N, CA, C and O atoms as a DFTB+ gen file, in Angstrom:
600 C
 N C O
     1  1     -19.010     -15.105       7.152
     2  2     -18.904     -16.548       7.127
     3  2     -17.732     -16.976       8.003
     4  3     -16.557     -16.681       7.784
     5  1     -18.160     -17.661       8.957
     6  2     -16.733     -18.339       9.885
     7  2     -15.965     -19.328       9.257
     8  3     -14.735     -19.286       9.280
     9  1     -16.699     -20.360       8.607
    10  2     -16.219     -21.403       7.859
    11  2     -15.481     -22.615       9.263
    12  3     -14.476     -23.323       9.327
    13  1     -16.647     -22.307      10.203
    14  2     -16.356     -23.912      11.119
    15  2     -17.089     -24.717      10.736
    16  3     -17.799     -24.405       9.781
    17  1     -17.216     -26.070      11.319
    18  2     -17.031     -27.287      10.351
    19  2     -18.332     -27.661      11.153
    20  3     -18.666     -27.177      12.235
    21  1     -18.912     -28.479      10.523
    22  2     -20.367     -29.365      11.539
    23  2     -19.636     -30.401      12.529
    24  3     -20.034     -31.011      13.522
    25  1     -18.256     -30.344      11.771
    26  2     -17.911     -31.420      13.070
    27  2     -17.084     -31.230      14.310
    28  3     -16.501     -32.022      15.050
    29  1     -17.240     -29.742      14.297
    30  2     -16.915     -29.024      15.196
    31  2     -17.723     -28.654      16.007
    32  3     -17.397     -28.177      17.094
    33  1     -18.891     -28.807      15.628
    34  2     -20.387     -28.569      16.914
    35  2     -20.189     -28.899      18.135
    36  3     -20.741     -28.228      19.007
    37  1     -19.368     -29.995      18.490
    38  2     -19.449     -30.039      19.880
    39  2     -18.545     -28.592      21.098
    40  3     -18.549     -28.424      22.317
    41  1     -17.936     -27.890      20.008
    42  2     -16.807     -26.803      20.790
    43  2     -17.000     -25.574      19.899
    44  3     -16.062     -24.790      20.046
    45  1     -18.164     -25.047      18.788
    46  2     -18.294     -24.010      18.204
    47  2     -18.708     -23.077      19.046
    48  3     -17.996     -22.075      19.116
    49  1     -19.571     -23.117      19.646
    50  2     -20.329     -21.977      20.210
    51  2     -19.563     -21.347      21.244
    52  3     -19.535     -20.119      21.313
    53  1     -18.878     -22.141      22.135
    54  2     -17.942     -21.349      23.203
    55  2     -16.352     -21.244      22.662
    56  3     -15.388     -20.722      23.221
    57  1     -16.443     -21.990      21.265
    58  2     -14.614     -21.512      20.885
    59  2     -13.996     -22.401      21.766
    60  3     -12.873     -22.535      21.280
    61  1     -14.074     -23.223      22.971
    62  2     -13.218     -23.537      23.532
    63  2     -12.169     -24.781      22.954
    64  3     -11.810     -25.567      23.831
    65  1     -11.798     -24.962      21.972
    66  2     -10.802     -25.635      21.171
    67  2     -10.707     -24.612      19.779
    68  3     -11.680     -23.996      19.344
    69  1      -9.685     -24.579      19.335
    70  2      -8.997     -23.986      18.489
    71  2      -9.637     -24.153      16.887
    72  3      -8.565     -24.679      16.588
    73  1     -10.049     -24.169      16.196
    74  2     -10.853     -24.818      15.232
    75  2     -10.296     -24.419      14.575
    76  3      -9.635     -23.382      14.637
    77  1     -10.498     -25.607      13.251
    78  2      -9.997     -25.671      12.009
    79  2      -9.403     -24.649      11.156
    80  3      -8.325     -24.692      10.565
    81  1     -10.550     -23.432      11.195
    82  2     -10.148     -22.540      10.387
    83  2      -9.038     -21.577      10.806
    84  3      -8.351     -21.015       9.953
    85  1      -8.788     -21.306      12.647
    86  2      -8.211     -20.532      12.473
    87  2      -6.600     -21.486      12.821
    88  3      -5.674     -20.678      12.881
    89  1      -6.157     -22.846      13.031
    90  2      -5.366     -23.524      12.614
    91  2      -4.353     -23.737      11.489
    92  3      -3.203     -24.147      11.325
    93  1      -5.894     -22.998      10.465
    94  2      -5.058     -22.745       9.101
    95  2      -4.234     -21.807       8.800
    96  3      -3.265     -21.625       8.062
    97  1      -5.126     -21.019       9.876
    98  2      -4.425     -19.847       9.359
    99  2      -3.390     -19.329      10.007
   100  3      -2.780     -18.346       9.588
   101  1      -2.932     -20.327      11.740
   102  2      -1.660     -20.333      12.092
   103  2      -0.578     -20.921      10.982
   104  3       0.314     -20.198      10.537
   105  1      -0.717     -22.083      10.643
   106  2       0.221     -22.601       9.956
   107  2       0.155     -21.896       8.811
   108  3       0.912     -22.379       7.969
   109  1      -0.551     -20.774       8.362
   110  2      -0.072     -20.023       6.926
   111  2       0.065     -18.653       7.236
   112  3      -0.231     -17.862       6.340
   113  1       0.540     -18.108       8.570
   114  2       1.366     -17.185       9.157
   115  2       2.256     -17.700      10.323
   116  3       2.593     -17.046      11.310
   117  1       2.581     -19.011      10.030
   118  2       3.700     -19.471      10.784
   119  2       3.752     -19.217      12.358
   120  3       4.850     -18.867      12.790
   121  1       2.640     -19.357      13.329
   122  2       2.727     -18.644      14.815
   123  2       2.377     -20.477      15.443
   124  3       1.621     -21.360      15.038
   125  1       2.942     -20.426      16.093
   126  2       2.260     -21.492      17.399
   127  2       1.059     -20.885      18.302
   128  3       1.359     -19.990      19.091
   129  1       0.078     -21.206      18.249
   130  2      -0.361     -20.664      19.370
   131  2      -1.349     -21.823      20.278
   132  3      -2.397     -22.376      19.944
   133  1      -0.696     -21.907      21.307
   134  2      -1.296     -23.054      21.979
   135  2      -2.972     -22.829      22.627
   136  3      -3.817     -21.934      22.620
   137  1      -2.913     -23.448      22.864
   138  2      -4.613     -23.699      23.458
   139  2      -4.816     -22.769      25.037
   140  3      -5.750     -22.050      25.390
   141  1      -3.584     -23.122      25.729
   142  2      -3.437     -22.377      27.298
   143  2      -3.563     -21.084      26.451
   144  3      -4.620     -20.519      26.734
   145  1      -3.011     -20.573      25.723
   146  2      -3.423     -19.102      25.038
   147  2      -4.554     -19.043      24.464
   148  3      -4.995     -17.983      24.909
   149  1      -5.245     -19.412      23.853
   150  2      -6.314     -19.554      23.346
   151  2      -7.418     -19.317      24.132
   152  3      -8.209     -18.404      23.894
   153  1      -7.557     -20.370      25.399
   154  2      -8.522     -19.967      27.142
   155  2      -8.134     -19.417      27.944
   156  3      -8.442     -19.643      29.115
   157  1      -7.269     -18.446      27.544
   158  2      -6.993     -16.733      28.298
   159  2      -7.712     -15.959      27.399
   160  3      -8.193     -14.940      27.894
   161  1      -7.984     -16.202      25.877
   162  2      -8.371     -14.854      24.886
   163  2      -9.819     -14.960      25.467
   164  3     -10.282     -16.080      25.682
   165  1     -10.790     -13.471      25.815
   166  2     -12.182     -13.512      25.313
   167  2     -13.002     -14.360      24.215
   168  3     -12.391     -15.081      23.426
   169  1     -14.038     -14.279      24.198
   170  2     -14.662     -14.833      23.170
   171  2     -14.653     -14.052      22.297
   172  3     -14.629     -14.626      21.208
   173  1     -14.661     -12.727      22.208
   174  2     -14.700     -11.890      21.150
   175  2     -13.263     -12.206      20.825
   176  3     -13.081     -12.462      19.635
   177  1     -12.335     -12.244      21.502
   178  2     -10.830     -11.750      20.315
   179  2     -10.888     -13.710      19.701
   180  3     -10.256     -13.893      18.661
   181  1     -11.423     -14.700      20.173
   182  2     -11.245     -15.822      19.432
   183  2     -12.576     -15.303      18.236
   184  3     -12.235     -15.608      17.093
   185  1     -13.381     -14.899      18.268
   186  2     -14.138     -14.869      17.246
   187  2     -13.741     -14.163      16.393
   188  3     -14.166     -14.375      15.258
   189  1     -12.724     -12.998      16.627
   190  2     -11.791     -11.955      15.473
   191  2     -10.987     -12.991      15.050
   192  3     -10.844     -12.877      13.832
   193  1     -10.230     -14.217      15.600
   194  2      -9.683     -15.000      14.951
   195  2      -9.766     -15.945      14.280
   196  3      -8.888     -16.566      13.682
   197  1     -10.776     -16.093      14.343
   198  2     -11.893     -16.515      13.766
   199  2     -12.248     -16.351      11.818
   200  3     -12.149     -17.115      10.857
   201  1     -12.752     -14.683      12.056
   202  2     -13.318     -13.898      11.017
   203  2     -12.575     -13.319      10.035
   204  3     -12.934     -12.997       8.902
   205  1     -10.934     -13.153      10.838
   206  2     -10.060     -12.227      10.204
   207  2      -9.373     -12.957       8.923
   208  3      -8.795     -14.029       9.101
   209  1      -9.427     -12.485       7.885
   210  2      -9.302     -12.983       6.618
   211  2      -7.605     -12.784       6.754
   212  3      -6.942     -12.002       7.436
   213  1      -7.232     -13.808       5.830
   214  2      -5.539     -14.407       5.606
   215  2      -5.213     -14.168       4.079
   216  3      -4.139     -14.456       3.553
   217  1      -6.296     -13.600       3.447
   218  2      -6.526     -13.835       2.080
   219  2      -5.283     -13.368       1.123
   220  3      -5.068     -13.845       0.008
   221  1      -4.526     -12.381       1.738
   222  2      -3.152     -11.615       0.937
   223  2      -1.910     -11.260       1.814
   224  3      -2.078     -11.209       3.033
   225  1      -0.561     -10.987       1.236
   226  2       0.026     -10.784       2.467
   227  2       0.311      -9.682       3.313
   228  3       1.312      -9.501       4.006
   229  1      -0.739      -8.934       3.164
   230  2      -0.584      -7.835       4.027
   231  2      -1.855      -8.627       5.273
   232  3      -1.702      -8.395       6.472
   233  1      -2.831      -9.373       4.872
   234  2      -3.841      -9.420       5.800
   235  2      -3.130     -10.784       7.112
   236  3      -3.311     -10.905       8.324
   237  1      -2.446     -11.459       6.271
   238  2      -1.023     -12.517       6.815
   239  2      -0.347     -11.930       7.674
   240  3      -0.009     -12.414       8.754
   241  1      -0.029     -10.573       7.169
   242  2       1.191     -10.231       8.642
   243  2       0.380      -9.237       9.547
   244  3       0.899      -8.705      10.528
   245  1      -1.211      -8.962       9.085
   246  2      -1.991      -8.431      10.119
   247  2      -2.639      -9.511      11.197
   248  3      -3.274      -9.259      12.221
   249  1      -2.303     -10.689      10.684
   250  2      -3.032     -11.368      11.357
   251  2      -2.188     -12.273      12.691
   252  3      -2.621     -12.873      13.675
   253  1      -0.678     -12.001      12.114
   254  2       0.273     -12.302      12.778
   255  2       0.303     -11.635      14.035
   256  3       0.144     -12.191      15.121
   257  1       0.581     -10.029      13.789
   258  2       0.630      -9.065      14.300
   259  2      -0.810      -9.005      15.703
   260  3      -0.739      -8.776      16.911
   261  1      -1.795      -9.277      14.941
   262  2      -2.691      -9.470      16.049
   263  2      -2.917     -10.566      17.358
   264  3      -3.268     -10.462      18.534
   265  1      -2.498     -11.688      16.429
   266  2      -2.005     -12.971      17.561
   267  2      -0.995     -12.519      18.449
   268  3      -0.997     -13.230      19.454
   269  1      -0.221     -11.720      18.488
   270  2       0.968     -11.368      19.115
   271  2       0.420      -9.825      19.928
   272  3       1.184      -9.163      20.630
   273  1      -0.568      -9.563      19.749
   274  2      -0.894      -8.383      20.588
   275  2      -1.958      -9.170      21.300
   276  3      -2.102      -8.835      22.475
   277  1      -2.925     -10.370      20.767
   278  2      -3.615     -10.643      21.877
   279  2      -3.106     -11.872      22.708
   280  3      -3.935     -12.392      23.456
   281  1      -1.787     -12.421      22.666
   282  2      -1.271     -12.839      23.893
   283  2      -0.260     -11.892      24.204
   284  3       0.759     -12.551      24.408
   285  1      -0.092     -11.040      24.303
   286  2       0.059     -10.105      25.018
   287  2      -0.428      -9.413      26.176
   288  3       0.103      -9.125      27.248
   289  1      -2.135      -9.121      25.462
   290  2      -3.087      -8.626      26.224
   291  2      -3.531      -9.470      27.278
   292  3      -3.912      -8.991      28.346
   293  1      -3.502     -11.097      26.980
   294  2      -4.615     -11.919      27.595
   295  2      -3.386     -13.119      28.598
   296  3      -3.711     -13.883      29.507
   297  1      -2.180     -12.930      28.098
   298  2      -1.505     -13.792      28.799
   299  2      -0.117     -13.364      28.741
   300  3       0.275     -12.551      27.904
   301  1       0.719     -13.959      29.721
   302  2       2.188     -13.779      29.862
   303  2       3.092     -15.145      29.300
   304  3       4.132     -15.634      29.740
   305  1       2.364     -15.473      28.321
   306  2       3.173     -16.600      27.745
   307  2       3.131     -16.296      26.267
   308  3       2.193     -16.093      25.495
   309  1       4.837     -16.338      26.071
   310  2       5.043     -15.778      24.822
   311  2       4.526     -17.195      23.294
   312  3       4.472     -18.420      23.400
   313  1       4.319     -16.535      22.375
   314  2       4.047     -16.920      21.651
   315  2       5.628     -17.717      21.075
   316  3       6.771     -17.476      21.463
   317  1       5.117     -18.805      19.937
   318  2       6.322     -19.318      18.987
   319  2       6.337     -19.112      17.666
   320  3       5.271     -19.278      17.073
   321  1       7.370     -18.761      17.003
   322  2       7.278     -18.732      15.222
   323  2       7.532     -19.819      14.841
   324  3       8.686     -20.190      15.054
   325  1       6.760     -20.607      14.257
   326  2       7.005     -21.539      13.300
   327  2       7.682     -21.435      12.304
   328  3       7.889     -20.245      12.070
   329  1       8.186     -22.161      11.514
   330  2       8.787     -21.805      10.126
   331  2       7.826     -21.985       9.122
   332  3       7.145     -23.006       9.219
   333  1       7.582     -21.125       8.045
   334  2       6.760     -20.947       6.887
   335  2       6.920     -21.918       5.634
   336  3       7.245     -21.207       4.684
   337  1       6.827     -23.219       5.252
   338  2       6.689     -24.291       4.716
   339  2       6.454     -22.779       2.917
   340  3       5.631     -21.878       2.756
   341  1       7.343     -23.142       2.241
   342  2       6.755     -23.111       0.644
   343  2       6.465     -23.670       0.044
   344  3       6.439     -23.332      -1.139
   345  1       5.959     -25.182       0.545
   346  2       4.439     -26.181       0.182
   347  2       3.441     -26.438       1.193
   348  3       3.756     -26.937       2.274
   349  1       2.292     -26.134       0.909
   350  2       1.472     -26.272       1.706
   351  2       0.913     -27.434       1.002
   352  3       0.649     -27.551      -0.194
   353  1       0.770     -28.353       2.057
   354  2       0.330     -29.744       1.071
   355  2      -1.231     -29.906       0.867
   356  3      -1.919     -30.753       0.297
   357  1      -1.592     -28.382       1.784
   358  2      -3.430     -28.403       1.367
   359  2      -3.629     -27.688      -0.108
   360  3      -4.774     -27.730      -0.558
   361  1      -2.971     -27.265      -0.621
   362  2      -2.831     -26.383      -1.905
   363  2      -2.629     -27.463      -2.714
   364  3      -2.925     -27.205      -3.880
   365  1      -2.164     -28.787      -2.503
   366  2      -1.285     -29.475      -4.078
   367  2      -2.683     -30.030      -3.993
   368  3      -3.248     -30.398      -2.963
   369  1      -3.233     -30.038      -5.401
   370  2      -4.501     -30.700      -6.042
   371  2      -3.930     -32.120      -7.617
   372  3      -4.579     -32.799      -8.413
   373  1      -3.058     -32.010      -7.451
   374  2      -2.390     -33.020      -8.195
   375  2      -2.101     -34.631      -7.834
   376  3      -2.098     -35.600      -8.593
   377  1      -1.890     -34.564      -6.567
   378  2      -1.837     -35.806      -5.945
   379  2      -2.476     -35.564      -4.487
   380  3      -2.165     -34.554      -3.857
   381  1      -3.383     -36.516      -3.962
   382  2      -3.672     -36.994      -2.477
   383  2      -2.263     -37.313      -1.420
   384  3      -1.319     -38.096      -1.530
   385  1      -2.635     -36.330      -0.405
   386  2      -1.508     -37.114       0.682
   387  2      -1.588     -38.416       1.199
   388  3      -2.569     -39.037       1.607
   389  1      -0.089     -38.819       1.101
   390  2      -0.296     -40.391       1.575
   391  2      -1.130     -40.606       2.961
   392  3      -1.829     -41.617       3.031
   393  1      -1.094     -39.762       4.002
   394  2      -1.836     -39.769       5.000
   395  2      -3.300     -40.018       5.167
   396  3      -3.803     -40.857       5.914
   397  1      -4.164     -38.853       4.064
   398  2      -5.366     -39.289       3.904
   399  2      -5.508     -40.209       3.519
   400  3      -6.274     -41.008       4.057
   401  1      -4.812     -40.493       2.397
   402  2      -5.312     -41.800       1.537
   403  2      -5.504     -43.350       2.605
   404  3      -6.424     -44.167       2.636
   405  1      -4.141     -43.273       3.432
   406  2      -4.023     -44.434       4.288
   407  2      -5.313     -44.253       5.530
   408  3      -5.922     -45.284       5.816
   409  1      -5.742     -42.841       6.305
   410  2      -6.297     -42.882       7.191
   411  2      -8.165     -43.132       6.048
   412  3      -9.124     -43.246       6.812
   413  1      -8.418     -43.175       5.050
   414  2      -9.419     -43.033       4.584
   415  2      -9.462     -44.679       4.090
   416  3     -10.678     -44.794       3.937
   417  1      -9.106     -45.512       3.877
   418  2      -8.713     -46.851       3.408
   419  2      -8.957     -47.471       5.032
   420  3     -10.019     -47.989       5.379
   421  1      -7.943     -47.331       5.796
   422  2      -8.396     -47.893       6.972
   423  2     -10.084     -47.964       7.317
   424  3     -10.739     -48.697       8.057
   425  1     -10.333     -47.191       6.694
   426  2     -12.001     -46.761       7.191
   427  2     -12.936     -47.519       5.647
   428  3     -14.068     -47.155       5.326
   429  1     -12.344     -48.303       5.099
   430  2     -13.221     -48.544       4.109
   431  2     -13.309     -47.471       2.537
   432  3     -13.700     -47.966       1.480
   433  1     -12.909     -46.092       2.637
   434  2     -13.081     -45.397       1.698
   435  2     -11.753     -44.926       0.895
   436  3     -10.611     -44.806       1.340
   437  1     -12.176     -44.723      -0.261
   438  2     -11.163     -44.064      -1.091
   439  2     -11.683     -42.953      -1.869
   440  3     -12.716     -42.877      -2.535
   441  1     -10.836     -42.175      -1.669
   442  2     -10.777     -40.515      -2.010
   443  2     -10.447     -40.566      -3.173
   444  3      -9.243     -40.568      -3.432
   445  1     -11.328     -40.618      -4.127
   446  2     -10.491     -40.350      -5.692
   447  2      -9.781     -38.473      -5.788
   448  3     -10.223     -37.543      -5.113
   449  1      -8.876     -38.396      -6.591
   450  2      -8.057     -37.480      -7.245
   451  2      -9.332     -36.446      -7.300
   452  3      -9.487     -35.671      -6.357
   453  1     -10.396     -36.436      -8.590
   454  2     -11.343     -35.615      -8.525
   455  2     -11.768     -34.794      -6.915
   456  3     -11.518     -33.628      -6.607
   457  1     -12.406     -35.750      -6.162
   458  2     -13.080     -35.954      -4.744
   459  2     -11.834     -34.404      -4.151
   460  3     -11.953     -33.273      -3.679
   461  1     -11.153     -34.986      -4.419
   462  2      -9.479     -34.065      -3.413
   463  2      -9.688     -32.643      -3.957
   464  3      -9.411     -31.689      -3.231
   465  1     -10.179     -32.448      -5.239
   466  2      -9.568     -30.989      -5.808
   467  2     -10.867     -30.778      -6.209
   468  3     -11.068     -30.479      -7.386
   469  1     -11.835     -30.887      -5.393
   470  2     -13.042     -30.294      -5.996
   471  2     -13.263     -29.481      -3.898
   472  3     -13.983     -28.578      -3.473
   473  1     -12.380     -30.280      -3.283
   474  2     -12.532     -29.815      -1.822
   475  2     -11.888     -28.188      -1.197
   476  3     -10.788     -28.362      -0.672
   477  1     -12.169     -27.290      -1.174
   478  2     -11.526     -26.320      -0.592
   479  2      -9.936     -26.638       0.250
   480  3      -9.551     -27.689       0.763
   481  1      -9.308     -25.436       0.161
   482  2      -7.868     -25.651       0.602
   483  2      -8.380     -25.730       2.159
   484  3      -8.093     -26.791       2.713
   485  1      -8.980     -24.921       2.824
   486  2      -9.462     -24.847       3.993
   487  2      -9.964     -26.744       4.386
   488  3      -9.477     -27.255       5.395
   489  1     -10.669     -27.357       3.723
   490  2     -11.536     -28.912       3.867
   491  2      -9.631     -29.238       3.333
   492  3      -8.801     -28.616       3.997
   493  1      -9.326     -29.769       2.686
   494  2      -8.162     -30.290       2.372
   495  2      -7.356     -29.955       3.394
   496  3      -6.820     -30.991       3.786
   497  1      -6.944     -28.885       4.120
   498  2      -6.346     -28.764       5.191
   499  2      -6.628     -29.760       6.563
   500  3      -5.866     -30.490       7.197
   501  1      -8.339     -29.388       6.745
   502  2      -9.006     -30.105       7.761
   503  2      -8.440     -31.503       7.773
   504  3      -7.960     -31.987       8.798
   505  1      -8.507     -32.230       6.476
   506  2      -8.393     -33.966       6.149
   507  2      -6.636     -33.979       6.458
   508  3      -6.292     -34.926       7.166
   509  1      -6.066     -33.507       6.231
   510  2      -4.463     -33.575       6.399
   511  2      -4.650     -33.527       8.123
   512  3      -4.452     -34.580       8.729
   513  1      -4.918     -32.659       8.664
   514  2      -4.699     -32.379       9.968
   515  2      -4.900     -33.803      10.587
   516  3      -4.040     -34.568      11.026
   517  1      -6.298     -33.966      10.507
   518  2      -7.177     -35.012      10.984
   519  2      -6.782     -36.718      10.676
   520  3      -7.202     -37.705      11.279
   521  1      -5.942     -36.654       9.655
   522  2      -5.346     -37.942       8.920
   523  2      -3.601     -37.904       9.843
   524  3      -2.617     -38.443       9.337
   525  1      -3.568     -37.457      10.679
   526  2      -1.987     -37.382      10.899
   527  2      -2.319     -38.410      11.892
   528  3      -3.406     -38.565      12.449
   529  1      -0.658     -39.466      12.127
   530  2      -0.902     -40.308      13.062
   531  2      -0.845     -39.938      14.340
   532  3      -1.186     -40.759      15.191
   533  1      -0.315     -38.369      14.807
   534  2      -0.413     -38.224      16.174
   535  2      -1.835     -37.683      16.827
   536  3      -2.002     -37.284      17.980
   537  1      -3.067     -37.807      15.487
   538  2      -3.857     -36.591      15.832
   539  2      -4.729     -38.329      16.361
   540  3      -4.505     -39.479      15.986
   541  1      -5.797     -37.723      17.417
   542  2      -6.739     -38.325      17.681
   543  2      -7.956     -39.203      16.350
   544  3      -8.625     -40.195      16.637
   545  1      -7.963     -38.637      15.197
   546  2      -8.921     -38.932      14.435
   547  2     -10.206     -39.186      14.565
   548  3     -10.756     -39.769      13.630
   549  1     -10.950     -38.830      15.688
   550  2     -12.177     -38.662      16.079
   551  2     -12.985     -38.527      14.851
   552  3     -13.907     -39.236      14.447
   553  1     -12.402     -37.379      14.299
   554  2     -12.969     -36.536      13.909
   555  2     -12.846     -36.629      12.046
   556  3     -13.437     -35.883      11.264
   557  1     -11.996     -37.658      11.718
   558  2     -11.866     -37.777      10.487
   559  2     -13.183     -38.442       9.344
   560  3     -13.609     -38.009       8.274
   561  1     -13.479     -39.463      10.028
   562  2     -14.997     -39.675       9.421
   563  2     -16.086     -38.945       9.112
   564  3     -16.821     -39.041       8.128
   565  1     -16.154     -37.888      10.424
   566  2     -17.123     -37.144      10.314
   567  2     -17.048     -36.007       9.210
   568  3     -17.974     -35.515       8.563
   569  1     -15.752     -35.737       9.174
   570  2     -15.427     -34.483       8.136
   571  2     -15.464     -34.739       6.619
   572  3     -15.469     -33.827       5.792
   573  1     -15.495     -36.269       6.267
   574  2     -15.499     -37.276       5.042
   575  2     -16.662     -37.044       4.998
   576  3     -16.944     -36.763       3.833
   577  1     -17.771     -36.992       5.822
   578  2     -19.257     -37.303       5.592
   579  2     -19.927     -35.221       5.167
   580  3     -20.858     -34.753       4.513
   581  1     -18.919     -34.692       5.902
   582  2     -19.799     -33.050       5.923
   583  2     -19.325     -32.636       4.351
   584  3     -20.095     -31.983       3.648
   585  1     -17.842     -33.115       3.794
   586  2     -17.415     -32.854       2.539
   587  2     -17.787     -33.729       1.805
   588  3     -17.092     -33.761       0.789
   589  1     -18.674     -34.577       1.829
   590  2     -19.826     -35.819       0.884
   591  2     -18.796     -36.486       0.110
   592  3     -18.644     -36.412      -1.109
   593  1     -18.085     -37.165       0.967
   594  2     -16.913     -37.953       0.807
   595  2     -17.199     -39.534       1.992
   596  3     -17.157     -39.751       3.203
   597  1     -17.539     -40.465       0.496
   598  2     -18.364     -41.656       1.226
   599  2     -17.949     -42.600       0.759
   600  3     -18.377     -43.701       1.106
């Protein structure tokens, strides 16, 4: 299971944008990895980044470890460490981020409490990303509609 998004169809099949899932799983092994790195990797090593599970922390610092061997392999531009946040605000199921809430209101809808914690950390991640004011939001409606959020 890749776990890309339907509203990612327009850039799934060739990988050529960074998708959701494996986004997540930069920011929950702390790496930058830009996009100019990203269209140096093959399609196969984006599809290992893809597939490669984050699930514990040994598979976390394998997965680290591999981002850092495949810009290595595929480019001469070093990678960045982020710093490792001990809240991930896709994990809190107690309260909605003010972000969604405001980018989902602008649009007519409201996200009840239930709606939020019935959504995967992975979909809760997606809506944070997508709700930020520097992000484009293209893409925020559509991801309201694939997580039957109306």
């Amino acid at each position: 299971m890749n776990n890309l998004f339907e509203f990612e169809q327009d850039f799934v099949e060739s990988l050529r944008c960074i998708p959701m899932v494996v986004r997540y799983k930069l920011d929950s092994c702390g790496v930058k990895l830009k996009l100019e790195h990203w269209n140096k990797f093959s399609q196969d090593a984006r599809q290992l980044l893809v597939q490669n599970p984050i699930s514990t922390p040994e598979e976390i610092i394998g997965y680290r470890n591999l981002l850092y061997e495949l810009a290595e392999q595929y480019t001469n531009i070093p990678l960045k460490d982020l710093p490792i946040d001990d809240y991930f605000p896709w994990l809190e199921i107690t309260k909605l981020p003010d972000t969604v809430q405001q980018k989902a209101g602008e649009i007519g809808i409201n996200i009840t409490l239930k709606q939020w914690q019935d959504l995967s950390p992975l979909q809760r991640f997606a809506l944070i990303k997508l709700s930020r004011p520097s992000h484009e939001n293209n893409n925020f409606l559509p991801a309201l509609r694939e997580f039957k959020i109306e």
